């Protein structure tokens, strides 16, 4: 099926399965900037005139059809991102669809808040004046959605559907190494648009290559009025500076922190933490990275556990995971990019005596060639001159940071948030009053905080309709899934009024 405006240009995407190390060899149409934007303009009027209810209906039906093909989408996602099949079914399946539905609901609520018509009357002098006023939401214009390689659906679905529901034609630009899952979603949406009698080019797939990227040219074009981006801080900052008058929504990256102060059950806490470090091999924007362990150790119900013992126990929990390949496969998946593995190798080679645990390959039970590793641990003490990582270290690596006490950990962590950003922050503390004070400190730094997560729920989990994802108050991104600001700027209200003779 055609996935964009007509073009004679095609590319074979740079897609290699992280599990088989084989190229997917999928060829896609690759329209130019002008062809893509012309297609969006041609679709804009009919999409706008369809009205709110019809556009929302298209979004809901698209979500339903994608959900019905969940297993197919999960298999494709797994072999383009490296997610385990379970995560591809949930995090890039139902959870991502939930976030998409949430954005549609928010858009519907925002556009429905203003009545379509009102009758207004006021007396001027002795004469009453009656006006009939009509209010109509109008889209801002063509939207560009740029997805990331490792989690292409989580932020893309909300952005695509919020734009579509508010009447903006959407250009969907996946990462060149992770295209196929997004292409299938665009195919479904275009089919629903066509079934509704609307132009399919209201949603288009835009494919490029690593060597010849197109996102910057599209974002900087004056015809592009909205940009949604998930990916690196460098390109996110570039978009914010160079997208002209476009409205820019970003989720980039940050340094997610963990403070280990006191716990009820240390073994359960470390199992949870080991799972969090291992989940999708640390390739999630919510993955913990900097773990603060106090000089006095960790207080437990059975007494204080010295820091060295805590470090040893965490390493052992990761070793246990590596020794169980089928469980490791379900939790860790595979590394999306070979560049991540090379980065880990380089980091391990230069870590010296700070290396506590090397990233350890595990034997994937189904795919012997998989880029599959369990996390690296590096222990540092800034007081001894060890270098604290300057920003996010992508992939399965965590820094165990020695610090004097809880106050020092909070001060260091919140300073890191202000400088580098954070999307998720974690605390283990049994003192409720201390938790409240620390939550205040994190809020002042513009960060959300989760305390004492010890359960079968992954510590990174965020739920639609219940959790805000990204605050927009620190350098990790300016957009939040999903608050009113995520949808409100995508449309404006226009009015006309006429006087009614009495």
Short mmCIF file of C-alpha atoms in Angstrom, two decimals:
data_model
loop_
_atom_site.label_atom_id
_atom_site.label_comp_id
_atom_site.label_asym_id
_atom_site.label_seq_id
_atom_site.Cartn_x
_atom_site.Cartn_y
_atom_site.Cartn_z
CA UNK A 1 0.00 0.00 0.00
CA UNK A 2 1.16 3.53 -0.75
CA UNK A 3 2.19 5.18 2.53
CA UNK A 4 2.86 8.73 1.35
CA UNK A 5 2.25 11.23 -1.40
CA UNK A 6 3.24 9.88 -4.83
CA UNK A 7 6.96 9.73 -5.49
CA UNK A 8 9.41 7.88 -7.66
CA UNK A 9 12.09 7.80 -4.97
CA UNK A 10 12.63 4.74 -2.77
CA UNK A 11 15.11 3.72 -0.07
CA UNK A 12 15.98 0.47 1.62
CA UNK A 13 15.98 1.27 5.31
CA UNK A 14 18.98 0.65 7.57
CA UNK A 15 17.05 -1.99 9.54
CA UNK A 16 18.99 -4.90 11.03
CA UNK A 17 17.39 -7.28 13.51
CA UNK A 18 19.15 -7.08 16.89
CA UNK A 19 18.32 -10.77 17.30
CA UNK A 20 19.49 -12.29 14.02
CA UNK A 21 21.98 -9.61 12.93
CA UNK A 22 20.38 -9.86 9.48
CA UNK A 23 19.08 -6.97 7.41
CA UNK A 24 15.29 -6.74 7.04
CA UNK A 25 15.76 -5.46 3.46
CA UNK A 26 12.50 -3.56 3.40
CA UNK A 27 12.20 -0.87 0.75
CA UNK A 28 9.97 2.15 1.30
CA UNK A 29 8.84 5.09 -0.79
CA UNK A 30 10.92 8.13 0.12
CA UNK A 31 9.18 11.34 -0.93
CA UNK A 32 11.13 14.58 -0.88
CA UNK A 33 10.39 17.42 1.51
CA UNK A 34 8.37 19.18 -1.18
CA UNK A 35 6.41 16.09 -2.23
CA UNK A 36 5.55 15.28 1.37
CA UNK A 37 4.46 18.80 2.26
CA UNK A 38 2.44 19.13 -0.95
CA UNK A 39 0.61 15.93 -0.07
CA UNK A 40 -0.19 17.27 3.39
CA UNK A 41 -1.49 20.55 1.97
CA UNK A 42 -3.71 18.70 -0.50
CA UNK A 43 -5.26 16.70 2.37
CA UNK A 44 -5.60 19.56 4.85
CA UNK A 45 -8.95 21.07 3.88
CA UNK A 46 -10.92 17.82 3.83
CA UNK A 47 -9.36 16.72 7.12
CA UNK A 48 -10.25 20.04 8.71
CA UNK A 49 -13.80 20.06 7.34
CA UNK A 50 -14.46 16.49 8.51
CA UNK A 51 -15.13 17.86 11.96
CA UNK A 52 -14.09 16.82 15.42
CA UNK A 53 -16.32 13.76 15.81
CA UNK A 54 -15.28 12.17 12.53
CA UNK A 55 -11.57 12.76 13.14
CA UNK A 56 -11.80 11.34 16.65
CA UNK A 57 -13.68 8.38 15.24
CA UNK A 58 -10.84 7.76 12.78
CA UNK A 59 -8.36 7.82 15.66
CA UNK A 60 -10.38 5.38 17.75
CA UNK A 61 -10.86 2.96 14.87
CA UNK A 62 -7.14 3.14 14.08
CA UNK A 63 -6.30 2.20 17.66
CA UNK A 64 -8.76 -0.70 17.50
CA UNK A 65 -7.30 -2.09 14.29
CA UNK A 66 -3.72 -1.79 15.50
CA UNK A 67 -4.66 -3.57 18.71
CA UNK A 68 -6.27 -6.42 16.78
CA UNK A 69 -2.94 -7.01 15.02
CA UNK A 70 -1.00 -6.89 18.28
CA UNK A 71 1.05 -10.06 17.78
CA UNK A 72 2.17 -8.99 14.30
CA UNK A 73 3.14 -5.53 15.52
CA UNK A 74 4.98 -7.05 18.49
CA UNK A 75 7.07 -9.36 16.29
CA UNK A 76 8.03 -6.49 14.00
CA UNK A 77 8.82 -4.22 16.94
CA UNK A 78 10.98 -6.88 18.53
CA UNK A 79 13.07 -7.36 15.38
CA UNK A 80 13.59 -3.65 14.80
CA UNK A 81 14.11 -2.38 18.34
CA UNK A 82 15.48 -5.34 20.30
CA UNK A 83 12.59 -5.33 22.75
CA UNK A 84 11.64 -8.73 24.07
CA UNK A 85 8.41 -10.08 22.66
CA UNK A 86 6.65 -9.47 25.98
CA UNK A 87 7.73 -5.84 26.13
CA UNK A 88 6.83 -5.33 22.48
CA UNK A 89 3.33 -6.60 23.28
CA UNK A 90 2.97 -4.36 26.32
CA UNK A 91 5.22 -1.31 26.35
CA UNK A 92 5.05 -0.82 22.57
CA UNK A 93 1.63 -2.43 22.31
CA UNK A 94 -1.19 -1.96 24.80
CA UNK A 95 0.59 0.67 26.91
CA UNK A 96 1.48 2.76 23.86
CA UNK A 97 -2.08 2.41 22.55
CA UNK A 98 -3.36 3.50 25.97
CA UNK A 99 -1.22 6.63 25.69
CA UNK A 100 -2.57 7.24 22.20
CA UNK A 101 -6.14 6.88 23.44
CA UNK A 102 -5.37 9.24 26.31
CA UNK A 103 -4.18 11.90 23.85
CA UNK A 104 -7.34 11.50 21.78
CA UNK A 105 -9.48 11.88 24.90
CA UNK A 106 -7.57 15.00 25.92
CA UNK A 107 -7.95 16.48 22.45
CA UNK A 108 -11.67 15.70 22.43
CA UNK A 109 -12.13 17.31 25.84
CA UNK A 110 -10.18 20.43 24.86
CA UNK A 111 -12.07 20.95 21.60
CA UNK A 112 -15.47 20.14 23.14
CA UNK A 113 -15.06 22.54 26.04
CA UNK A 114 -16.27 25.48 23.95
CA UNK A 115 -19.89 25.25 22.72
CA UNK A 116 -20.49 25.36 18.99
CA UNK A 117 -22.98 28.25 19.21
CA UNK A 118 -24.24 30.69 21.82
CA UNK A 119 -26.77 33.51 21.83
CA UNK A 120 -25.41 36.67 23.44
CA UNK A 121 -27.38 39.74 24.46
CA UNK A 122 -26.49 43.03 26.06
CA UNK A 123 -28.23 46.41 26.28
CA UNK A 124 -26.52 49.47 24.88
CA UNK A 125 -28.34 52.56 26.04
CA UNK A 126 -32.00 51.56 25.81
CA UNK A 127 -31.55 49.14 22.95
CA UNK A 128 -30.83 45.44 23.41
CA UNK A 129 -28.40 43.87 21.00
CA UNK A 130 -28.55 40.14 20.27
CA UNK A 131 -25.74 38.27 18.58
CA UNK A 132 -25.53 34.67 17.47
CA UNK A 133 -21.93 33.54 17.95
CA UNK A 134 -20.36 30.44 16.42
CA UNK A 135 -17.08 28.92 17.60
CA UNK A 136 -15.02 26.47 15.56
CA UNK A 137 -11.70 24.78 16.33
CA UNK A 138 -9.18 25.20 13.54
CA UNK A 139 -5.94 23.22 13.13
CA UNK A 140 -2.56 24.95 13.22
CA UNK A 141 -1.10 23.20 10.19
CA UNK A 142 1.13 20.36 9.06
CA UNK A 143 2.70 18.35 11.88
CA UNK A 144 5.96 16.39 11.88
CA UNK A 145 6.38 13.45 14.29
CA UNK A 146 9.95 12.17 14.67
CA UNK A 147 10.19 8.81 16.46
CA UNK A 148 13.17 7.18 18.16
CA UNK A 149 14.80 3.84 17.34
CA UNK A 150 14.35 1.92 20.57
CA UNK A 151 10.77 2.88 21.53
CA UNK A 152 9.09 4.10 18.33
CA UNK A 153 5.45 3.76 19.43
CA UNK A 154 5.32 5.10 23.00
CA UNK A 155 5.54 8.81 22.15
CA UNK A 156 4.61 8.57 18.47
CA UNK A 157 1.07 7.25 18.94
CA UNK A 158 0.01 10.12 21.24
CA UNK A 159 1.60 12.71 18.96
CA UNK A 160 0.18 11.29 15.72
CA UNK A 161 -3.31 10.95 17.13
CA UNK A 162 -3.36 14.29 18.97
CA UNK A 163 -2.42 15.98 15.71
CA UNK A 164 -4.90 14.00 13.64
CA UNK A 165 -7.77 14.52 16.09
CA UNK A 166 -7.21 18.27 16.07
CA UNK A 167 -7.18 18.34 12.27
CA UNK A 168 -3.50 18.65 11.44
CA UNK A 169 -2.03 16.52 8.61
CA UNK A 170 0.77 14.37 10.02
CA UNK A 171 4.17 13.45 8.61
CA UNK A 172 5.59 10.48 10.52
CA UNK A 173 9.38 10.20 10.38
CA UNK A 174 10.66 7.00 12.07
CA UNK A 175 14.30 6.41 12.89
CA UNK A 176 16.00 4.92 9.80
CA UNK A 177 17.03 1.84 11.80
CA UNK A 178 13.53 1.19 13.14
CA UNK A 179 10.92 1.84 10.45
CA UNK A 180 8.73 -1.19 9.88
CA UNK A 181 6.51 -1.03 12.98
CA UNK A 182 5.78 2.63 12.37
CA UNK A 183 5.11 1.92 8.70
CA UNK A 184 2.49 -0.66 9.64
CA UNK A 185 0.79 1.82 11.99
CA UNK A 186 0.73 4.49 9.28
CA UNK A 187 -0.71 1.92 6.86
CA UNK A 188 -3.55 1.17 9.28
CA UNK A 189 -4.36 4.85 9.84
CA UNK A 190 -4.36 5.55 6.11
CA UNK A 191 -6.75 2.64 5.54
CA UNK A 192 -9.12 4.02 8.18
CA UNK A 193 -8.94 7.50 6.65
CA UNK A 194 -9.78 6.09 3.22
CA UNK A 195 -12.66 4.05 4.64
CA UNK A 196 -14.02 7.27 6.17
CA UNK A 197 -13.84 9.04 2.83
CA UNK A 198 -10.94 11.23 3.92
CA UNK A 199 -7.62 11.70 2.10
CA UNK A 200 -5.07 9.07 3.09
CA UNK A 201 -2.29 11.65 2.76
CA UNK A 202 -3.56 13.23 5.96
CA UNK A 203 -1.01 10.81 7.49
CA UNK A 204 2.20 10.01 5.59
CA UNK A 205 5.31 7.97 6.28
CA UNK A 206 8.59 9.80 5.64
CA UNK A 207 11.62 7.50 5.39
CA UNK A 208 15.27 8.53 5.22
CA UNK A 209 18.69 6.99 5.86
CA UNK A 210 21.39 7.59 8.42
CA UNK A 211 23.59 9.11 5.72
CA UNK A 212 20.87 11.39 4.28
CA UNK A 213 18.55 12.52 7.08
CA UNK A 214 15.46 14.55 6.28
CA UNK A 215 13.97 15.48 9.67
CA UNK A 216 15.91 18.73 10.03
CA UNK A 217 14.85 19.96 6.59
CA UNK A 218 11.21 19.15 7.30
CA UNK A 219 11.26 20.75 10.74
CA UNK A 220 12.88 23.95 9.50
CA UNK A 221 10.47 24.33 6.55
CA UNK A 222 8.00 27.17 7.12
CA UNK A 223 5.09 24.93 6.08
CA UNK A 224 5.70 22.71 9.12
CA UNK A 225 3.78 24.16 12.05
CA UNK A 226 4.12 21.45 14.72
CA UNK A 227 7.08 19.20 15.58
CA UNK A 228 6.97 16.24 17.97
CA UNK A 229 10.35 14.69 18.70
CA UNK A 230 11.66 11.79 20.76
CA UNK A 231 15.39 11.17 20.80
CA UNK A 232 18.71 12.73 21.70
CA UNK A 233 19.08 15.95 23.63
CA UNK A 234 21.39 17.35 20.97
CA UNK A 235 18.88 17.08 18.15
CA UNK A 236 16.00 18.03 20.43
CA UNK A 237 17.79 21.27 21.30
CA UNK A 238 18.54 21.86 17.62
CA UNK A 239 14.86 21.50 16.79
CA UNK A 240 13.86 23.94 19.51
CA UNK A 241 16.28 26.50 18.06
CA UNK A 242 15.73 25.92 14.34
CA UNK A 243 12.08 25.04 13.79
CA UNK A 244 11.07 28.62 13.07
CA UNK A 245 7.58 29.46 14.29
CA UNK A 246 6.60 25.80 14.69
CA UNK A 247 5.28 24.54 18.00
CA UNK A 248 7.89 22.03 19.24
CA UNK A 249 7.21 19.18 21.67
CA UNK A 250 10.27 17.23 22.84
CA UNK A 251 11.10 14.22 24.97
CA UNK A 252 14.83 13.64 24.94
CA UNK A 253 16.89 12.10 27.73
CA UNK A 254 18.13 12.69 31.23
CA UNK A 255 19.99 11.13 34.13
CA UNK A 256 17.56 9.12 36.23
CA UNK A 257 18.65 8.76 39.85
CA UNK A 258 18.08 6.31 42.68
CA UNK A 259 18.75 7.05 46.35
CA UNK A 260 19.16 4.01 48.62
CA UNK A 261 18.62 5.21 52.18
CA UNK A 262 16.50 2.71 54.09
CA UNK A 263 14.30 -0.22 53.15
CA UNK A 264 12.00 -2.78 54.70
CA UNK A 265 13.33 -5.67 52.59
CA UNK A 266 16.76 -5.19 51.03
CA UNK A 267 16.70 -8.38 48.98
CA UNK A 268 13.37 -7.44 47.39
CA UNK A 269 14.57 -3.90 46.78
CA UNK A 270 17.72 -5.08 45.02
CA UNK A 271 15.76 -7.55 42.90
CA UNK A 272 13.51 -4.68 41.84
CA UNK A 273 16.50 -2.48 41.12
CA UNK A 274 18.30 -5.21 39.18
CA UNK A 275 15.17 -5.72 37.12
CA UNK A 276 14.94 -1.99 36.47
CA UNK A 277 18.55 -1.83 35.33
CA UNK A 278 18.06 -4.86 33.09
CA UNK A 279 14.65 -4.09 31.60
CA UNK A 280 15.14 -3.69 27.84
CA UNK A 281 18.87 -3.50 28.52
CA UNK A 282 18.64 0.00 29.98
CA UNK A 283 17.38 1.45 26.68
CA UNK A 284 14.32 3.12 28.18
CA UNK A 285 14.03 6.80 28.98
CA UNK A 286 12.90 5.78 32.48
CA UNK A 287 15.85 3.44 33.18
CA UNK A 288 17.77 4.22 36.40
CA UNK A 289 21.39 5.26 35.93
CA UNK A 290 22.96 6.98 38.96
CA UNK A 291 22.48 5.07 42.22
CA UNK A 292 23.48 6.83 45.43
CA UNK A 293 24.60 4.63 48.32
CA UNK A 294 25.39 6.32 51.62
CA UNK A 295 28.58 6.00 53.64
CA UNK A 296 26.54 4.58 56.50
CA UNK A 297 25.09 1.84 54.32
CA UNK A 298 21.40 0.99 53.96
CA UNK A 299 19.16 0.74 57.01
CA UNK A 300 16.89 -2.30 57.06
CA UNK A 301 14.48 -3.93 59.48
CA UNK A 302 17.32 -6.29 60.44
CA UNK A 303 19.93 -3.59 60.94
CA UNK A 304 22.29 -1.59 58.79
CA UNK A 305 23.86 -3.26 55.76
CA UNK A 306 27.29 -1.81 54.84
CA UNK A 307 27.64 -0.26 51.43
CA UNK A 308 30.13 -2.87 50.18
CA UNK A 309 27.64 -5.62 50.97
CA UNK A 310 24.88 -3.74 49.15
CA UNK A 311 27.10 -3.45 46.07
CA UNK A 312 27.97 -7.14 46.24
CA UNK A 313 24.32 -8.12 46.58
CA UNK A 314 23.27 -5.99 43.60
CA UNK A 315 26.00 -7.52 41.48
CA UNK A 316 24.88 -11.00 42.55
CA UNK A 317 21.28 -10.21 41.57
CA UNK A 318 22.48 -9.29 38.06
CA UNK A 319 24.65 -12.41 37.91
CA UNK A 320 21.61 -14.51 38.78
CA UNK A 321 19.74 -12.98 35.87
CA UNK A 322 22.60 -13.62 33.44
CA UNK A 323 22.70 -17.25 34.57
CA UNK A 324 19.04 -17.75 33.56
CA UNK A 325 19.00 -17.14 29.78
CA UNK A 326 15.28 -17.51 29.24
CA UNK A 327 14.47 -15.08 32.04
CA UNK A 328 17.21 -12.73 30.84
CA UNK A 329 15.76 -12.82 27.32
CA UNK A 330 12.32 -11.87 28.61
CA UNK A 331 13.71 -9.00 30.69
CA UNK A 332 16.71 -7.67 28.76
CA UNK A 333 15.81 -8.24 25.14
CA UNK A 334 18.67 -7.11 22.91
CA UNK A 335 20.63 -3.95 22.15
CA UNK A 336 18.97 -2.02 19.34
CA UNK A 337 22.22 -0.69 17.91
CA UNK A 338 25.70 -2.09 17.57
CA UNK A 339 26.93 1.40 18.51
CA UNK A 340 25.57 0.85 22.03
CA UNK A 341 27.61 -2.33 22.41
CA UNK A 342 30.73 -0.58 21.17
CA UNK A 343 30.13 2.22 23.68
CA UNK A 344 29.84 -0.30 26.51
CA UNK A 345 33.05 -2.05 25.42
CA UNK A 346 34.88 1.27 25.41
CA UNK A 347 33.51 2.23 28.79
CA UNK A 348 34.54 -1.08 30.35
CA UNK A 349 38.02 -0.80 28.86
CA UNK A 350 38.61 2.59 30.49
CA UNK A 351 36.80 2.06 33.81
CA UNK A 352 39.83 0.62 35.59
CA UNK A 353 39.28 -0.25 39.23
CA UNK A 354 35.88 1.48 39.25
CA UNK A 355 34.42 -1.42 37.24
CA UNK A 356 32.31 -3.55 39.57
CA UNK A 357 30.61 -5.66 36.95
CA UNK A 358 31.27 -5.89 33.24
CA UNK A 359 28.30 -6.02 30.85
CA UNK A 360 27.91 -9.77 30.52
CA UNK A 361 26.56 -11.56 27.45
CA UNK A 362 23.89 -14.14 28.02
CA UNK A 363 23.01 -16.98 25.69
CA UNK A 364 19.68 -16.03 24.16
CA UNK A 365 17.65 -19.27 24.00
CA UNK A 366 16.09 -18.51 20.61
CA UNK A 367 18.59 -16.27 18.82
CA UNK A 368 22.25 -17.23 19.30
CA UNK A 369 23.41 -14.17 17.32
CA UNK A 370 21.48 -11.66 19.45
CA UNK A 371 23.25 -8.57 20.82
CA UNK A 372 22.31 -9.63 24.32
CA UNK A 373 24.00 -8.46 27.53
CA UNK A 374 23.20 -7.88 31.17
CA UNK A 375 24.13 -4.57 32.86
CA UNK A 376 27.49 -3.06 33.72
CA UNK A 377 28.12 -1.56 37.17
CA UNK A 378 30.67 1.17 37.82
CA UNK A 379 31.36 2.44 41.33
CA UNK A 380 32.59 6.00 41.77
CA UNK A 381 33.24 8.44 44.58
CA UNK A 382 33.33 12.11 43.50
CA UNK A 383 35.27 12.91 46.68
CA UNK A 384 38.13 10.81 45.33
CA UNK A 385 38.16 12.60 42.01
CA UNK A 386 36.11 10.04 40.10
CA UNK A 387 34.26 11.57 37.17
CA UNK A 388 30.48 11.57 37.46
CA UNK A 389 28.93 10.86 34.03
CA UNK A 390 28.18 14.04 32.16
CA UNK A 391 24.65 13.20 31.06
CA UNK A 392 22.92 10.02 30.01
CA UNK A 393 24.96 6.89 29.33
CA UNK A 394 22.63 5.03 26.99
CA UNK A 395 22.29 1.30 27.48
CA UNK A 396 22.71 -1.18 30.34
CA UNK A 397 25.11 0.63 32.65
CA UNK A 398 24.63 2.04 36.15
CA UNK A 399 26.90 4.17 38.30
CA UNK A 400 27.03 3.40 42.01
CA UNK A 401 27.90 6.72 43.62
CA UNK A 402 29.39 6.83 47.11
CA UNK A 403 28.07 9.80 49.09
CA UNK A 404 28.21 11.02 52.66
CA UNK A 405 24.54 10.89 53.64
CA UNK A 406 20.98 11.29 52.48
CA UNK A 407 21.12 15.07 52.30
CA UNK A 408 24.25 14.94 50.16
CA UNK A 409 22.60 12.43 47.83
CA UNK A 410 19.52 14.61 47.41
CA UNK A 411 21.64 17.69 46.77
CA UNK A 412 23.78 15.93 44.18
CA UNK A 413 20.81 14.24 42.46
CA UNK A 414 18.69 17.39 42.17
CA UNK A 415 21.70 19.37 40.87
CA UNK A 416 22.10 16.67 38.20
CA UNK A 417 18.42 16.98 37.29
CA UNK A 418 18.69 20.74 36.85
CA UNK A 419 21.72 20.32 34.62
CA UNK A 420 20.97 17.16 32.65
CA UNK A 421 17.27 16.54 33.19
CA UNK A 422 15.48 13.42 34.39
CA UNK A 423 12.34 11.60 33.33
CA UNK A 424 12.02 9.23 36.30
CA UNK A 425 13.58 9.43 39.76
CA UNK A 426 13.54 6.82 42.50
CA UNK A 427 13.91 6.82 46.26
CA UNK A 428 14.05 4.08 48.89
CA UNK A 429 13.37 5.46 52.35
CA UNK A 430 11.23 4.27 55.27
CA UNK A 431 10.78 7.72 56.85
CA UNK A 432 7.55 9.26 55.53
CA UNK A 433 8.42 12.79 56.62
CA UNK A 434 11.78 12.49 54.88
CA UNK A 435 10.06 11.23 51.71
CA UNK A 436 7.81 14.30 51.72
CA UNK A 437 10.77 16.64 52.07
CA UNK A 438 12.73 14.87 49.34
CA UNK A 439 9.70 14.90 47.03
CA UNK A 440 9.55 18.67 47.55
CA UNK A 441 13.22 18.99 46.61
CA UNK A 442 12.71 16.94 43.45
CA UNK A 443 9.59 18.94 42.56
CA UNK A 444 11.58 22.16 42.95
CA UNK A 445 14.09 20.68 40.49
CA UNK A 446 11.24 19.89 38.08
CA UNK A 447 11.31 16.12 38.50
CA UNK A 448 8.80 13.45 39.43
CA UNK A 449 9.71 10.97 42.16
CA UNK A 450 8.72 7.36 42.89
CA UNK A 451 9.34 6.02 46.40
CA UNK A 452 9.72 2.45 47.64
CA UNK A 453 8.70 0.60 44.49
CA UNK A 454 9.04 -3.09 45.36
CA UNK A 455 6.55 -5.34 43.57
CA UNK A 456 5.93 -7.30 40.42
CA UNK A 457 5.38 -3.99 38.61
CA UNK A 458 8.53 -2.82 36.80
CA UNK A 459 9.85 0.29 38.50
CA UNK A 460 9.81 2.15 35.15
CA UNK A 461 6.13 1.51 34.47
CA UNK A 462 3.96 4.57 33.72
CA UNK A 463 0.20 4.28 33.29
CA UNK A 464 -2.05 6.26 30.97
CA UNK A 465 -4.66 8.46 32.69
CA UNK A 466 -2.74 8.14 35.95
CA UNK A 467 0.92 9.07 35.40
CA UNK A 468 2.39 12.16 33.80
CA UNK A 469 5.34 11.21 31.63
CA UNK A 470 8.00 13.96 31.55
CA UNK A 471 7.33 17.15 33.49
CA UNK A 472 8.49 19.72 30.97
CA UNK A 473 10.32 21.46 33.83
CA UNK A 474 13.84 20.13 33.29
CA UNK A 475 16.14 19.57 30.29
CA UNK A 476 14.78 16.06 29.58
CA UNK A 477 11.96 17.50 27.49
CA UNK A 478 9.31 20.19 27.28
CA UNK A 479 6.27 18.01 26.59
CA UNK A 480 4.24 15.94 29.04
CA UNK A 481 2.16 12.88 28.30
CA UNK A 482 -0.54 13.84 28.77
CA UNK A 483 -1.54 17.25 30.08
CA UNK A 484 -3.63 19.96 28.47
CA UNK A 485 -0.60 21.75 27.07
CA UNK A 486 0.14 18.63 24.98
CA UNK A 487 -3.02 19.15 22.94
CA UNK A 488 -4.15 22.74 23.40
CA UNK A 489 -1.57 24.37 21.11
CA UNK A 490 -2.41 22.09 18.20
CA UNK A 491 -5.61 24.01 17.41
CA UNK A 492 -7.09 27.47 17.85
CA UNK A 493 -10.67 28.68 18.16
CA UNK A 494 -12.12 30.99 15.53
CA UNK A 495 -15.48 32.67 15.78
CA UNK A 496 -18.02 34.42 13.64
CA UNK A 497 -20.99 36.38 14.92
CA UNK A 498 -24.08 37.90 13.40
CA UNK A 499 -26.67 40.21 14.78
CA UNK A 500 -30.20 38.94 15.16
CA UNK A 501 -32.99 41.44 14.64
CA UNK A 502 -35.54 41.49 17.43
#
